[in-house]
XYZ file of C-alpha atoms in Angstrom:
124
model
C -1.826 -157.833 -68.212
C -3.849 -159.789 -66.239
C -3.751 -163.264 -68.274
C -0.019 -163.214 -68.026
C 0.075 -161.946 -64.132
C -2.051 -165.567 -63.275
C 0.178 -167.587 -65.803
C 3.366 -165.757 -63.828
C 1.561 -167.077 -60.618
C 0.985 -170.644 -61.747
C 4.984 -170.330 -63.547
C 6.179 -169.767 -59.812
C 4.456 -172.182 -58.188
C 5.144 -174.976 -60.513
C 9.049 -173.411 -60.768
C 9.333 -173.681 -57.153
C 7.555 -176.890 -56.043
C 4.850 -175.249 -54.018
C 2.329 -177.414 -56.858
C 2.094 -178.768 -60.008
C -0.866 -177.831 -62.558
C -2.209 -181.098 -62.362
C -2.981 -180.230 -58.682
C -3.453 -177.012 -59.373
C -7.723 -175.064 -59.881
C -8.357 -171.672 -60.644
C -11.449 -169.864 -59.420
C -13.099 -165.932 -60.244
C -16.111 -164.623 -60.174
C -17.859 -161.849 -62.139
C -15.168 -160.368 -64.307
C -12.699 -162.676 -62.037
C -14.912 -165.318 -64.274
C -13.578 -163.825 -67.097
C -9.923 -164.400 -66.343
C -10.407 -167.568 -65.756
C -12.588 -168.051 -69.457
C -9.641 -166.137 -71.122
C -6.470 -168.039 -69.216
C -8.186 -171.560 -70.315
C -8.431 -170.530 -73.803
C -4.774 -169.183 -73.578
C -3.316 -171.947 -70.923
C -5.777 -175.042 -71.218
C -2.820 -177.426 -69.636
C -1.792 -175.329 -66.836
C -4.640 -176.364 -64.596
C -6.118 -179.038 -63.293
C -9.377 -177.790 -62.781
C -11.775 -174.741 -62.840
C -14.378 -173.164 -61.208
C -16.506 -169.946 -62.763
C -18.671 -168.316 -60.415
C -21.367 -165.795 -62.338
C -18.529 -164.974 -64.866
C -18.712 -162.492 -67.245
C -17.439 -164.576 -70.320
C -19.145 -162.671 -72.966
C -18.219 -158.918 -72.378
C -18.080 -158.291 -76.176
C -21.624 -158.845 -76.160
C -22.633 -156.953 -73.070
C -20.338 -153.677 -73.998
C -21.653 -153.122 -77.366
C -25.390 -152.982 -75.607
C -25.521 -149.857 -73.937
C -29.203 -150.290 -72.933
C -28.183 -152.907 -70.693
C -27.634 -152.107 -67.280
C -24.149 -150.659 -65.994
C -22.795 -151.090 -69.677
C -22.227 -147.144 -70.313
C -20.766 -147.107 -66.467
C -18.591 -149.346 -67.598
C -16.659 -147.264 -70.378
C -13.848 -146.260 -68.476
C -12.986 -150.110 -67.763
C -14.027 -151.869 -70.616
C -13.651 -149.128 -73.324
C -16.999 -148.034 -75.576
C -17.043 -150.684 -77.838
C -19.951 -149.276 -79.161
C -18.305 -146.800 -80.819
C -14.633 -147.472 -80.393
C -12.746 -149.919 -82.986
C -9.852 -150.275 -81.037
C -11.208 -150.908 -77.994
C -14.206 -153.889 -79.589
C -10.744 -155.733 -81.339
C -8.946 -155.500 -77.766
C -11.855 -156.798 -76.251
C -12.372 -159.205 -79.114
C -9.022 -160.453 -78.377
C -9.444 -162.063 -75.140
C -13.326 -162.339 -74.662
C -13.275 -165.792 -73.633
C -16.763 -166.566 -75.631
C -15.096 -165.538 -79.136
C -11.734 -167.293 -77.884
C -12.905 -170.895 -77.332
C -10.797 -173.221 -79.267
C -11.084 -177.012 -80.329
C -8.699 -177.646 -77.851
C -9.079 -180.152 -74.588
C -9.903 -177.637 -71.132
C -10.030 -179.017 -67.747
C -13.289 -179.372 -66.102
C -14.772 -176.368 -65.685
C -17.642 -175.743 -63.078
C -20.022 -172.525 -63.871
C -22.446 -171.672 -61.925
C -25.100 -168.252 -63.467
C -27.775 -166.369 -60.887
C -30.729 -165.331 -61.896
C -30.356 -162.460 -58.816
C -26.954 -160.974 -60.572
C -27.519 -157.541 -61.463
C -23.948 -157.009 -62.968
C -23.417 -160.397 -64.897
C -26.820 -162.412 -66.698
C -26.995 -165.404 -66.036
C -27.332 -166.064 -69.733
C -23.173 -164.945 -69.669
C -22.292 -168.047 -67.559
């Protein structure tokens, strides 16, 4: 799973002195955006920092609209959570929108384009 790959990543670096998380950023963009949403909500205190470029932090939303653009081309990544329970509550699960927790994140830069055609800007 991705979420626990990155945390792995961040494990060995701290593990073997290469950093230490308060030294430590994490950066995506588009659905790489969306790893970093999901690993704050899971691992607030393992970063220092964060930046969010055009990330797709609310795919919930955008998957269950198949008259957006690129959503029903999506399926086969994202499941049809249109019409699939199973694949909405995985989503659901780590959709970093739905997952955001009174708990204290690093600062987090986002930036949105109004020139995306895969993630609205409204998403960022």
């Amino acid at each position: 799973n991705t979420f626990m790959d990155a945390k792995a990543c961040c494990d060995y670096l701290y593990q073997s002195n290469i950093s230490i998380p308060e030294k430590t950023a994490i950066t995506g963009s588009s659905a790489g955006g969306l790893l970093v949403g999901a690993f704050l909500n899971m691992f607030p205190n393992m970063v220092a920092a964060a930046v969010a470029k055009v990330p797709f932090v609310d795919p919930s939303a955008t998957m269950s609209d198949p008259s957006l653009p690129l959503t029903t081309h999506e399926y086969d990544e994202w499941g049809d959570v249109h019409n699939d329970q199973a694949a909405r509550d995985l989503l659901r699960s780590y959709c970093p929108y739905e997952n955001v927790k009174r708990q204290k994140y690093p600062p987090i830069m986002a930036t949105a384009s109004y020139q995306d055609t895969r993630v609205g800007y409204w998403e960022a």
